[in-house]
Coordinates of C-alpha atoms and ligand atoms in Angstrom, one line a residue:
M1 CA -67.4 -57.0 25.5
C2 CA -70.2 -54.7 26.9
G3 CA -69.7 -51.0 26.3
I4 CA -71.2 -48.1 28.3
V5 CA -71.8 -44.5 27.4
G6 CA -73.5 -41.6 29.3
Y7 CA -74.3 -38.0 28.5
L8 CA -75.6 -35.1 30.5
G9 CA -76.2 -31.9 28.6
K10 CA -78.3 -30.0 26.1
K11 CA -77.3 -31.4 22.8
N12 CA -79.0 -34.2 20.9
T13 CA -78.6 -36.9 23.5
K14 CA -79.7 -39.7 21.3
E15 CA -77.1 -38.9 18.6
I16 CA -74.4 -38.6 21.2
L17 CA -75.2 -41.9 22.8
L18 CA -75.5 -43.7 19.5
E19 CA -72.3 -42.2 18.2
G20 CA -70.5 -43.2 21.4
L21 CA -71.8 -46.8 21.1
K22 CA -70.6 -46.9 17.6
E23 CA -67.1 -46.2 18.8
L24 CA -67.4 -49.1 21.2
E25 CA -68.8 -51.5 18.6
Y26 CA -65.4 -53.1 18.0
R27 CA -65.5 -54.5 21.5
G28 CA -68.2 -57.0 20.4
Y29 CA -71.9 -57.1 21.4
D30 CA -75.1 -58.8 20.6
S31 CA -77.7 -56.1 21.5
A32 CA -77.8 -52.4 22.4
G33 CA -80.1 -49.9 24.1
I34 CA -80.4 -46.3 25.4
A35 CA -82.5 -44.5 28.0
V36 CA -83.0 -40.7 28.0
L37 CA -84.5 -38.8 30.8
S38 CA -85.7 -35.3 29.8
D39 CA -88.5 -33.1 31.2
G40 CA -89.0 -35.7 33.9
E41 CA -89.9 -38.4 31.4
F42 CA -88.0 -41.5 30.2
S43 CA -87.7 -42.6 26.6
S44 CA -86.0 -46.0 26.2
F45 CA -85.2 -48.1 23.2
K46 CA -83.5 -51.5 22.8
A47 CA -82.6 -53.7 19.8
V48 CA -81.0 -57.1 19.3
G49 CA -78.1 -57.3 16.8
K50 CA -76.2 -54.5 15.2
L51 CA -76.5 -50.8 16.1
V52 CA -78.3 -50.1 12.9
N53 CA -81.3 -51.9 14.4
L54 CA -81.3 -49.5 17.3
E55 CA -80.8 -46.5 15.0
E56 CA -83.9 -47.7 13.0
K57 CA -85.9 -47.9 16.2
T58 CA -84.9 -44.4 17.4
K59 CA -85.1 -42.6 14.1
E60 CA -88.3 -40.6 15.1
F61 CA -86.8 -39.7 18.5
T62 CA -84.9 -36.5 19.2
T63 CA -83.9 -34.6 22.3
D64 CA -83.0 -31.0 22.1
K65 CA -83.3 -30.1 25.8
F66 CA -81.2 -30.8 28.8
A67 CA -81.2 -34.5 29.3
A68 CA -79.5 -37.3 31.1
G69 CA -78.9 -40.3 28.8
I70 CA -77.3 -43.7 29.2
G71 CA -76.5 -46.3 26.6
H72 CA -75.1 -49.8 26.4
T73 CA -73.9 -52.5 24.0
R74 CA -74.4 -55.9 25.6
W75 CA -72.3 -59.0 25.2
A76 CA -74.4 -61.7 26.9
T77 CA -73.2 -63.3 30.1
H78 CA -76.4 -64.0 32.1
G79 CA -79.3 -64.7 29.8
K80 CA -79.6 -64.9 26.0
P81 CA -79.0 -62.0 23.7
T82 CA -82.7 -60.9 23.6
E83 CA -84.3 -57.5 23.7
L84 CA -85.6 -58.1 27.3
N85 CA -82.0 -58.9 28.4
A86 CA -80.5 -55.8 26.6
H87 CA -79.7 -52.8 28.8
P88 CA -80.8 -50.3 30.0
H89 CA -82.8 -52.2 32.7
V90 CA -85.8 -50.5 34.1
G91 CA -87.3 -50.3 37.6
A92 CA -90.4 -48.3 38.5
S93 CA -88.8 -45.0 37.8
S94 CA -85.1 -45.6 37.1
Y95 CA -82.8 -47.1 34.4
V96 CA -79.4 -48.7 34.8
V97 CA -76.6 -49.8 32.5
H98 CA -73.8 -52.1 33.7
N99 CA -70.7 -53.8 32.5
G100 CA -69.2 -56.6 34.5
I101 CA -70.8 -59.3 36.6
I102 CA -72.7 -59.0 39.8
E103 CA -71.7 -62.2 41.6
N104 CA -74.3 -62.1 44.4
Y105 CA -77.2 -61.3 42.0
A106 CA -79.0 -64.6 42.6
E107 CA -79.3 -64.0 46.3
L108 CA -80.3 -60.3 45.9
K109 CA -82.8 -61.3 43.3
K110 CA -84.4 -63.9 45.6
E111 CA -84.8 -61.3 48.4
L112 CA -86.3 -58.8 46.0
Q113 CA -88.7 -61.3 44.6
N114 CA -89.8 -62.2 48.1
T115 CA -90.8 -58.6 48.6
G116 CA -92.9 -58.8 45.4
V117 CA -90.5 -57.3 42.8
T118 CA -91.1 -58.7 39.3
F119 CA -88.0 -59.2 37.1
L120 CA -88.3 -58.8 33.3
S121 CA -84.9 -60.1 32.3
Q122 CA -82.6 -63.0 33.1
T123 CA -79.7 -60.7 33.7
D124 CA -77.6 -60.1 36.8
T125 CA -77.8 -56.3 36.1
E126 CA -81.5 -56.0 36.7
V127 CA -81.0 -56.5 40.5
I128 CA -79.2 -53.2 40.6
V129 CA -82.1 -51.0 39.6
H130 CA -84.6 -52.9 41.9
Q131 CA -82.2 -52.9 44.8
F132 CA -81.7 -49.1 44.3
E133 CA -85.4 -48.5 44.2
K134 CA -85.9 -50.6 47.3
N135 CA -83.2 -48.5 49.1
Q136 CA -84.8 -45.3 47.8
Q137 CA -87.8 -46.0 50.0
D138 CA -85.8 -45.6 53.3
A139 CA -82.9 -43.4 52.2
A140 CA -82.7 -39.6 52.8
N141 CA -82.1 -39.1 49.1
S142 CA -81.3 -41.0 45.9
F143 CA -77.6 -40.7 46.3
E144 CA -77.8 -42.4 49.7
A145 CA -79.9 -45.1 48.1
F146 CA -77.3 -45.5 45.3
K147 CA -74.4 -45.6 47.8
K148 CA -76.1 -48.3 49.9
T149 CA -76.8 -50.3 46.7
I150 CA -73.2 -50.2 45.6
G151 CA -72.2 -51.4 49.1
E152 CA -74.5 -54.4 48.6
L153 CA -73.1 -55.5 45.3
E154 CA -70.3 -58.1 44.9
G155 CA -68.4 -58.5 41.7
A156 CA -67.1 -56.3 38.9
Y157 CA -69.0 -53.4 37.6
A158 CA -69.1 -50.1 35.8
I159 CA -72.6 -48.7 36.4
L160 CA -74.6 -45.7 35.3
L161 CA -78.0 -45.1 36.8
V162 CA -80.6 -42.4 36.1
T163 CA -83.8 -41.9 38.2
K164 CA -86.8 -39.6 38.0
A165 CA -86.3 -38.7 41.6
E166 CA -83.2 -36.7 40.5
P167 CA -83.9 -36.0 36.9
D168 CA -80.7 -33.9 36.2
T169 CA -78.3 -36.4 37.6
I170 CA -76.3 -39.4 36.5
F171 CA -75.1 -41.8 39.3
F172 CA -72.0 -43.8 38.6
A173 CA -69.9 -46.5 40.2
K174 CA -66.8 -48.4 39.0
N175 CA -65.1 -51.5 40.3
G176 CA -63.1 -53.8 38.2
S177 CA -64.6 -52.7 34.8
P178 CA -63.3 -49.7 33.0
M179 CA -65.1 -46.4 33.0
L180 CA -64.1 -42.7 32.6
M181 CA -65.8 -39.4 32.6
G182 CA -65.1 -36.5 30.3
I183 CA -65.9 -32.7 30.5
N184 CA -65.7 -29.8 28.1
A185 CA -66.1 -26.0 28.1
E186 CA -69.9 -26.3 27.4
N187 CA -70.4 -27.9 30.8
E188 CA -71.4 -31.2 29.3
K189 CA -70.5 -34.5 31.1
Y190 CA -69.7 -37.7 29.2
F191 CA -69.1 -41.3 30.4
A192 CA -67.7 -44.2 28.5
S193 CA -65.9 -47.5 28.9
S194 CA -62.9 -46.2 26.9
D195 CA -61.7 -42.9 25.7
T196 CA -62.5 -43.3 22.0
P197 CA -66.2 -42.1 22.2
L198 CA -65.0 -39.0 24.1
I199 CA -62.3 -37.9 21.6
G200 CA -63.6 -34.8 19.9
Q201 CA -66.3 -34.2 22.5
C202 CA -64.3 -33.6 25.7
S203 CA -61.2 -31.7 26.5
D204 CA -60.4 -33.5 29.8
V205 CA -61.1 -36.9 31.3
N206 CA -61.1 -38.5 34.7
Y207 CA -60.3 -42.2 34.8
F208 CA -62.2 -43.7 37.7
E209 CA -60.4 -46.0 40.2
D210 CA -61.8 -49.2 41.5
G211 CA -64.2 -48.5 44.3
D212 CA -65.1 -45.0 43.0
Y213 CA -68.8 -44.0 43.0
G214 CA -70.7 -40.7 43.0
Y215 CA -72.9 -38.5 40.8
V216 CA -72.8 -35.6 38.4
N217 CA -75.3 -32.9 37.6
A218 CA -75.1 -29.6 35.8
D219 CA -73.3 -28.0 38.8
E220 CA -71.4 -30.7 40.5
I221 CA -69.1 -33.7 40.1
V222 CA -69.1 -35.6 43.3
I223 CA -66.8 -38.6 43.7
F224 CA -66.1 -40.9 46.6
D225 CA -63.4 -43.5 46.9
K226 CA -63.8 -47.1 48.1
S227 CA -63.4 -46.0 51.7
G228 CA -66.2 -43.5 51.4
N229 CA -63.9 -40.5 51.4
K230 CA -64.8 -37.6 49.1
K231 CA -62.2 -37.1 46.4
E232 CA -61.4 -34.5 43.8
P233 CA -61.6 -35.6 40.2
H234 CA -58.2 -36.0 38.6
F235 CA -58.6 -34.6 35.1
T236 CA -56.0 -35.1 32.4
K237 CA -56.0 -33.8 28.8
L238 CA -57.7 -36.0 26.3
A239 CA -56.0 -36.6 22.9
T240 CA -57.7 -34.6 20.2
N241 CA -56.8 -36.6 17.1
K242 CA -59.2 -39.4 16.7
L243 CA -57.2 -42.1 15.0
S244 CA -58.6 -43.1 11.8
A245 CA -61.5 -45.5 12.4
Q246 CA -62.2 -45.8 8.7
K247 CA -61.4 -48.8 6.6
D248 CA -59.5 -46.7 4.0
G249 CA -60.7 -48.8 1.1
Y250 CA -60.0 -52.2 2.7
R251 CA -62.9 -54.7 2.9
F252 CA -62.4 -55.2 6.6
F253 CA -60.7 -53.6 9.6
M254 CA -58.8 -56.8 10.0
E255 CA -57.5 -56.5 6.5
K256 CA -56.5 -52.9 7.0
E257 CA -54.8 -53.8 10.2
I258 CA -52.8 -56.6 8.6
Y259 CA -51.6 -54.2 5.9
E260 CA -50.8 -51.6 8.5
Q261 CA -48.3 -53.8 10.3
S262 CA -45.3 -52.5 8.5
T263 CA -46.1 -48.9 9.6
V264 CA -47.0 -49.7 13.2
I265 CA -43.9 -51.9 13.7
A266 CA -41.8 -49.0 12.4
D267 CA -43.7 -46.8 15.0
T268 CA -43.0 -49.3 17.7
L269 CA -39.3 -49.3 16.9
L270 CA -39.1 -45.5 16.5
G271 CA -36.5 -43.9 18.9
R272 CA -36.0 -47.2 20.6
L273 CA -32.9 -48.4 18.7
S274 CA -29.4 -47.1 18.4
E275 CA -26.6 -48.9 16.6
D276 CA -25.7 -51.2 19.4
S277 CA -28.5 -50.9 22.0
V278 CA -32.1 -50.8 22.7
I279 CA -33.4 -47.6 24.4
L280 CA -36.4 -48.1 26.5
D281 CA -36.7 -44.7 28.2
E282 CA -40.0 -45.6 29.8
I283 CA -38.4 -48.2 32.1
D284 CA -35.8 -47.6 34.7
S285 CA -33.2 -50.3 34.7
S286 CA -33.6 -50.6 38.5
L287 CA -36.8 -52.5 37.6
F288 CA -34.6 -55.5 37.0
E289 CA -32.5 -55.2 40.1
G290 CA -32.7 -58.4 42.2
I291 CA -34.7 -60.1 39.5
N292 CA -33.9 -63.8 38.8
E293 CA -37.0 -64.8 37.0
I294 CA -39.6 -63.4 34.7
K295 CA -43.2 -64.5 34.7
L296 CA -45.5 -63.5 31.9
C297 CA -49.2 -63.7 32.1
A298 CA -51.9 -63.0 29.4
C299 CA -54.8 -64.3 27.5
G300 CA -55.4 -65.3 23.8
T301 CA -53.2 -63.7 21.3
S302 CA -51.3 -61.8 23.9
Y303 CA -50.5 -65.2 25.6
H304 CA -49.0 -66.3 22.3
S305 CA -46.8 -63.3 22.1
A306 CA -45.8 -64.0 25.7
L307 CA -44.7 -67.5 24.6
T308 CA -42.4 -66.0 22.0
A309 CA -41.0 -63.8 24.7
S310 CA -40.1 -66.9 26.8
Y311 CA -37.9 -68.2 24.0
M312 CA -36.2 -64.8 23.5
F313 CA -35.7 -63.9 27.1
E314 CA -34.0 -67.3 27.9
R315 CA -32.1 -67.4 24.6
H316 CA -30.8 -63.8 24.6
A317 CA -30.9 -62.7 28.3
K318 CA -30.5 -66.0 30.0
V319 CA -33.3 -65.2 32.4
K320 CA -35.5 -68.0 33.6
T321 CA -38.9 -67.3 32.1
S322 CA -42.3 -68.9 32.5
V323 CA -45.7 -68.1 30.8
E324 CA -49.1 -68.5 32.3
V325 CA -52.7 -68.2 31.0
A326 CA -54.2 -65.5 33.2
S327 CA -57.5 -67.3 33.9
E328 CA -55.5 -70.3 35.2
F329 CA -53.0 -68.4 37.2
R330 CA -55.7 -66.6 39.2
Y331 CA -57.0 -69.5 41.1
R332 CA -54.2 -72.0 41.3
E333 CA -52.6 -70.4 44.4
P334 CA -49.3 -69.7 42.6
I335 CA -46.1 -69.2 44.4
M336 CA -44.9 -65.7 43.9
T337 CA -41.4 -64.7 45.0
K338 CA -40.1 -61.2 45.1
D339 CA -37.1 -62.0 42.8
T340 CA -39.7 -62.4 40.0
L341 CA -40.6 -59.7 37.6
F342 CA -44.3 -60.1 36.8
V343 CA -45.1 -59.0 33.2
V344 CA -48.6 -58.8 31.8
I345 CA -49.4 -58.4 28.1
S346 CA -52.6 -57.0 26.8
Q347 CA -53.7 -55.2 23.7
S348 CA -56.5 -53.5 25.5
G349 CA -55.1 -53.3 29.0
E350 CA -58.6 -54.1 30.3
T351 CA -58.8 -57.9 30.1
A352 CA -60.3 -58.9 33.4
D353 CA -58.3 -62.1 34.0
T354 CA -55.0 -60.5 33.1
L355 CA -55.8 -57.4 35.1
E356 CA -56.5 -59.5 38.2
T357 CA -53.2 -61.3 37.9
L358 CA -51.5 -58.0 37.9
K359 CA -53.3 -57.0 41.0
M360 CA -52.3 -60.3 42.6
A361 CA -48.7 -59.7 41.8
K362 CA -48.8 -56.2 43.1
A363 CA -50.4 -57.4 46.3
A364 CA -47.7 -60.0 46.7
G365 CA -45.1 -57.3 46.5
L366 CA -43.6 -58.2 43.1
K367 CA -42.3 -55.7 40.6
T368 CA -44.6 -55.4 37.7
L369 CA -44.4 -54.4 34.0
V370 CA -47.2 -54.2 31.4
I371 CA -46.7 -54.4 27.6
C372 CA -49.9 -52.7 26.4
N373 CA -51.4 -51.0 23.4
V374 CA -53.6 -48.5 25.3
D375 CA -52.1 -45.8 27.3
N376 CA -54.2 -44.9 30.4
S377 CA -55.8 -48.4 30.4
S378 CA -56.3 -50.0 33.8
M379 CA -53.2 -52.1 33.5
V380 CA -51.0 -49.2 32.5
R381 CA -52.2 -47.3 35.4
I382 CA -51.6 -50.1 37.9
A383 CA -48.3 -51.6 36.8
D384 CA -45.0 -50.2 38.1
A385 CA -43.8 -49.7 34.6
S386 CA -45.2 -50.0 31.1
I387 CA -44.0 -50.3 27.5
L388 CA -46.5 -49.2 24.9
T389 CA -46.8 -51.1 21.6
R390 CA -48.0 -48.2 19.4
A391 CA -50.1 -50.4 17.2
G392 CA -52.9 -47.8 17.1
I393 CA -56.5 -48.6 17.6
E394 CA -57.2 -52.2 16.7
K395 CA -60.8 -52.7 15.7
G396 CA -60.9 -56.2 14.3
V397 CA -61.8 -58.6 17.0
A398 CA -59.1 -60.9 15.7
S399 CA -55.9 -59.3 16.8
T400 CA -53.2 -58.9 14.2
K401 CA -51.1 -55.8 14.4
A402 CA -51.2 -55.8 18.2
F403 CA -49.6 -59.3 18.2
A404 CA -46.9 -58.1 15.7
T405 CA -45.9 -55.1 17.9
Q406 CA -46.0 -57.2 21.1
V407 CA -43.4 -59.6 19.6
V408 CA -41.3 -56.7 18.5
V409 CA -41.4 -55.2 22.0
F410 CA -40.4 -58.5 23.5
W411 CA -37.5 -58.9 21.1
M412 CA -36.3 -55.4 22.0
L413 CA -36.7 -56.1 25.7
S414 CA -34.8 -59.4 25.4
L415 CA -31.9 -57.5 23.8
Y416 CA -32.1 -54.7 26.4
L417 CA -31.8 -57.4 29.1
A418 CA -29.0 -59.2 27.2
K419 CA -27.0 -56.0 27.3
R420 CA -27.8 -55.4 30.9
N421 CA -27.0 -59.0 31.9
N422 CA -24.0 -59.2 29.6
T423 CA -25.3 -62.4 28.0
L424 CA -24.8 -61.5 24.3
R425 CA -21.7 -60.0 22.8
A426 CA -22.0 -56.4 21.7
E427 CA -21.6 -57.5 18.0
E428 CA -24.5 -60.0 18.4
I429 CA -26.7 -57.3 19.9
A430 CA -25.8 -54.9 17.1
A431 CA -26.4 -57.6 14.5
Q432 CA -29.9 -58.3 15.9
I433 CA -30.7 -54.6 16.0
A434 CA -29.9 -54.4 12.4
V435 CA -32.3 -57.3 11.7
L436 CA -35.0 -55.6 13.9
R437 CA -34.8 -52.6 11.6
E438 CA -35.6 -54.9 8.7
V439 CA -38.9 -56.1 10.2
P440 CA -41.2 -53.4 8.8
K441 CA -40.1 -54.3 5.3
S442 CA -40.6 -58.0 5.9
V443 CA -44.3 -57.5 6.7
I444 CA -45.3 -55.4 3.6
V445 CA -48.1 -57.3 1.9
E446 CA -47.2 -57.9 -1.7
D447 CA -50.1 -58.3 -4.2
A448 CA -48.7 -61.5 -5.6
M449 CA -48.6 -63.1 -2.1
H450 CA -52.1 -61.9 -1.2
E451 CA -53.5 -63.1 -4.6
R452 CA -51.9 -66.5 -4.1
I453 CA -53.4 -66.9 -0.7
K454 CA -56.8 -65.8 -1.9
R455 CA -56.7 -68.4 -4.6
L456 CA -55.5 -71.2 -2.3
S457 CA -58.1 -70.4 0.4
K458 CA -60.9 -72.0 -1.7
R459 CA -59.3 -75.4 -1.0
Y460 CA -59.6 -75.0 2.8
L461 CA -63.3 -74.4 3.4
H462 CA -64.1 -77.9 4.7
G463 CA -62.3 -80.9 6.2
H464 CA -62.3 -82.1 9.8
G465 CA -59.6 -79.8 11.1
F466 CA -56.4 -77.9 10.7
F467 CA -53.1 -78.4 12.5
F468 CA -50.8 -75.5 12.4
I469 CA -47.4 -76.9 13.3
G470 CA -44.0 -75.2 14.0
R471 CA -41.0 -75.5 16.2
D472 CA -39.3 -73.2 18.7
L473 CA -40.6 -69.6 18.1
F474 CA -42.7 -70.9 15.3
Y475 CA -44.7 -73.0 17.7
P476 CA -46.4 -69.9 19.3
L477 CA -46.9 -68.6 15.8
A478 CA -48.6 -71.9 14.9
L479 CA -50.8 -71.4 18.0
E480 CA -51.6 -67.9 16.8
G481 CA -52.3 -69.0 13.3
A482 CA -54.8 -71.6 14.6
L483 CA -56.5 -69.1 16.9
K484 CA -56.9 -66.7 14.0
L485 CA -58.5 -69.3 11.8
K486 CA -60.8 -70.6 14.6
E487 CA -62.0 -67.1 15.5
I488 CA -63.1 -65.9 12.1
S489 CA -63.7 -69.1 10.0
Y490 CA -65.3 -71.2 12.8
L491 CA -63.4 -74.2 11.5
H492 CA -61.6 -76.4 14.0
A493 CA -57.9 -75.6 14.2
E494 CA -55.1 -76.4 16.6
G495 CA -51.6 -75.2 17.0
Y496 CA -49.0 -77.9 17.8
P497 CA -45.3 -78.2 18.2
S498 CA -44.2 -80.1 15.1
G499 CA -42.3 -82.7 17.1
E500 CA -45.4 -83.5 19.2
M501 CA -47.6 -84.7 16.4
K502 CA -46.3 -88.2 16.5
H503 CA -47.3 -88.4 20.2
G504 CA -51.0 -88.7 19.4
P505 CA -52.4 -86.1 17.0
I506 CA -51.0 -87.8 14.0
A507 CA -53.6 -90.5 14.5
L508 CA -56.0 -88.0 12.9
A509 CA -54.0 -87.7 9.7
D510 CA -56.0 -88.3 6.5
P511 CA -56.6 -86.2 3.3
E512 CA -59.3 -84.2 5.1
L513 CA -56.9 -83.1 7.9
F514 CA -55.1 -80.0 6.8
T515 CA -51.6 -79.3 8.1
I516 CA -50.3 -75.8 7.8
A517 CA -46.5 -76.4 8.2
L518 CA -44.3 -73.5 9.1
L519 CA -40.8 -74.4 7.7
P520 CA -38.4 -71.5 8.2
E521 CA -35.0 -71.9 6.6
H522 CA -33.0 -70.6 9.6
L523 CA -34.5 -72.4 12.6
L524 CA -34.6 -76.2 12.8
Y525 CA -35.5 -76.6 9.2
E526 CA -34.5 -80.2 8.8
K527 CA -36.4 -81.2 11.9
S528 CA -39.5 -79.3 11.0
R529 CA -39.5 -80.7 7.5
S530 CA -39.2 -84.3 8.8
N531 CA -42.3 -83.7 11.0
A532 CA -44.2 -82.4 8.0
E533 CA -43.1 -85.4 5.9
E534 CA -44.4 -87.8 8.7
L535 CA -47.8 -86.2 8.2
S536 CA -47.6 -86.3 4.5
A537 CA -46.7 -90.0 4.6
R538 CA -50.0 -90.5 6.4
D539 CA -51.9 -88.7 3.7
S540 CA -52.6 -85.4 5.6
T541 CA -53.1 -82.6 3.1
I542 CA -50.0 -80.3 3.6
C543 CA -49.9 -76.6 3.0
A544 CA -46.2 -75.7 3.5
I545 CA -45.1 -72.1 4.2
S546 CA -41.4 -71.8 3.5
P547 CA -38.7 -70.2 1.4
I548 CA -37.5 -73.6 0.4
E549 CA -39.5 -75.7 -2.1
F550 CA -41.0 -78.8 -0.3
D551 CA -41.9 -81.6 -2.7
K552 CA -44.2 -83.3 -0.2
A553 CA -46.5 -80.3 0.0
D554 CA -49.9 -80.4 -1.6
D555 CA -49.9 -76.6 -1.5
F556 CA -46.9 -74.4 -1.1
I557 CA -46.7 -70.7 -0.1
K558 CA -43.3 -69.5 -0.9
T559 CA -41.9 -66.9 1.4
K560 CA -38.9 -64.7 0.6
K561 CA -35.3 -65.6 1.4
H562 CA -34.4 -63.8 4.6
S563 CA -31.1 -63.6 6.5
H564 CA -32.6 -64.3 10.0
Y565 CA -35.4 -66.5 11.3
M566 CA -37.2 -63.6 12.9
L567 CA -37.8 -62.1 9.5
E568 CA -39.1 -65.4 8.4
F569 CA -41.3 -65.4 11.5
F570 CA -42.9 -62.0 10.6
E571 CA -43.5 -62.9 7.0
M572 CA -45.1 -66.2 8.0
M573 CA -47.2 -64.4 10.5
L574 CA -48.6 -62.3 7.6
V575 CA -49.3 -65.5 5.7
V576 CA -51.3 -67.2 8.4
Q577 CA -53.3 -64.0 9.1
L578 CA -54.1 -63.5 5.4
L579 CA -55.0 -67.2 5.0
S580 CA -57.5 -67.0 7.9
L581 CA -58.9 -63.8 6.5
E582 CA -59.5 -65.2 3.0
I583 CA -61.0 -68.4 4.3
S584 CA -63.4 -66.4 6.4
V585 CA -64.3 -64.2 3.5
R586 CA -65.1 -67.1 1.3
L587 CA -67.3 -68.6 4.1
G588 CA -69.2 -65.4 4.2
N589 CA -68.5 -64.7 7.9
D590 CA -68.4 -61.4 9.6
V591 CA -64.6 -61.0 9.7
D592 CA -64.4 -58.0 12.0
M593 CA -67.0 -59.1 14.5
P594 CA -67.0 -62.9 14.6
R595 CA -69.8 -64.6 16.3
N596 CA -69.6 -65.1 20.1
L597 CA -66.4 -63.0 20.5
A598 CA -65.7 -59.6 22.0
K599 CA -62.8 -57.3 21.5
S600 CA -62.3 -56.4 25.1
V601 CA -63.1 -59.2 27.5
T602 CA -63.8 -57.4 30.8
V603 CA -65.5 -60.3 32.5
E604 CA -63.6 -63.4 33.8
Ligands
M6R701 O1 -56.7 -57.1 25.1 P1 -56.0 -58.4 25.4 O2 -54.7 -58.5 24.6 O3 -55.7 -58.6 26.9 O4 -57.0 -59.6 24.9 C1 -56.7 -60.9 25.1 C2 -57.5 -61.8 24.3 O5 -58.9 -61.6 24.6 C3 -57.4 -61.5 22.8 O6 -56.0 -61.6 22.4 C4 -58.2 -62.5 21.9 O7 -57.7 -63.7 22.0 C5 -58.2 -62.0 20.5 N1 -59.6 -62.1 20.0 C6 -57.3 -62.7 19.6 O8 -57.5 -62.4 18.3

């Protein structure tokens, strides 16, 4: 999703902005642009497509004096991905970049057009710069005009604005979309949508709260809160080690991230397991006092991991658990009772819909917990408690290692609760902990397995659709397998509970319908196999994933013999991830940045 960067200082502003935007590339975008104000003059460049196009356009441009610069990668919401719609948007003497959506833009635009303002783009963002310049005409100074403008906007935004009237200043505002500011000993000021562009450049960062607005110049940092009260910045130290953003010899970040799963799962378990209990120091067990129900809310892959949690929480801890898609939960006027623990799950911690459900739960007085991969993200800062997944930066738009670590956290949490609620015997908990320790080994990618999947993938490049089927915990895995395939191959795929196929979808069965059947040995094997046989009998092409030979399969991916179904779960997760990857590679798609998708979905 859109990314913002800003810089105020004396270094090569163009380079700093472009480097910052590169760090945000993984969020997904379709155009990019920068505007730099130096010596009272603006230079602005925009390009559709990848950042190399913008680099090409700016190659003759350098800045070696004090400058105020803003940059943006755009993921189209209002208006097509064209150069005119790319940010920064220009007025008569100002430029603006914006993430989020201005909900009342149409009405503001109409009023501005009635006063003779001409719009160049189809975006909602452009109203900000024109509204600001309209307000500049009557305001005492540019900050007053900016403040008035922010008060007139409805919706979600992170905004940076630069104007010739105050050439050494960057104006900012944040509401609902992430933004932070960084500083360093050289008196430079940086802005970004996440902390990655600032690592290595800044020593300290201030994460803006919703409703914050203000300005920075060489001498001042001025911030106001949503009630208009001046507030001090709250700086915290920024990590200095930029986690490896390189592909380390892998063809794609997604591939690297699949291979990394063994390590990051080990990291996620580190220090959290003893012989007979799960240790989650980050949460106080009082969080669960008075709780009779758990509600999980998330989007996409995180929603699938939440579904796995619902099986584990009920099975191990005997707590009533429900799972909701965040975008649905928001508007259906849900009943929220205070004996419910509200849990949000998010790799990024910034997904707009999930974040809003968290705010709703807080407002309703529920206790809240977030399972997240990004410390200091909006969700981590808002929730009462958080458990971090330690997957490291995930760059591939198609989530892999984040999902794996989320499931591991949920498994640990279910055992933690089982102990607390006395719902599993001590030996059972100890036995599961022993299995948990085996998970890193179960997700090591073996060459033979990867080669086999590579070879098989050529048979699955066409057809009229895929059904990924599984039962129990393998149903959310089937959903996740189908989502992975859809995202990066652009082939139609659906995840289904194996037992549901005969209630309708089996009507589609023919040789061009590919069924990916998850057949674990230790969880409902006979039943799942019967369901796959029903499809085979109707001529669907079956690719079975199982440790047990299956004679009705057209293709068979043999997994290892494991002692527990959860180890089968993780190995099969690996298989479906690799299968999607190899199909996508053969189709020549952009694996890491698939069309139409964004890594961090910060609009609803
Ligand atoms: O950052 P989040 O986990 O909140 O993101 C939620 C979804 O947008 C995300 O999982 C999406 O479905 C991925 N592209 C899946 O691969």
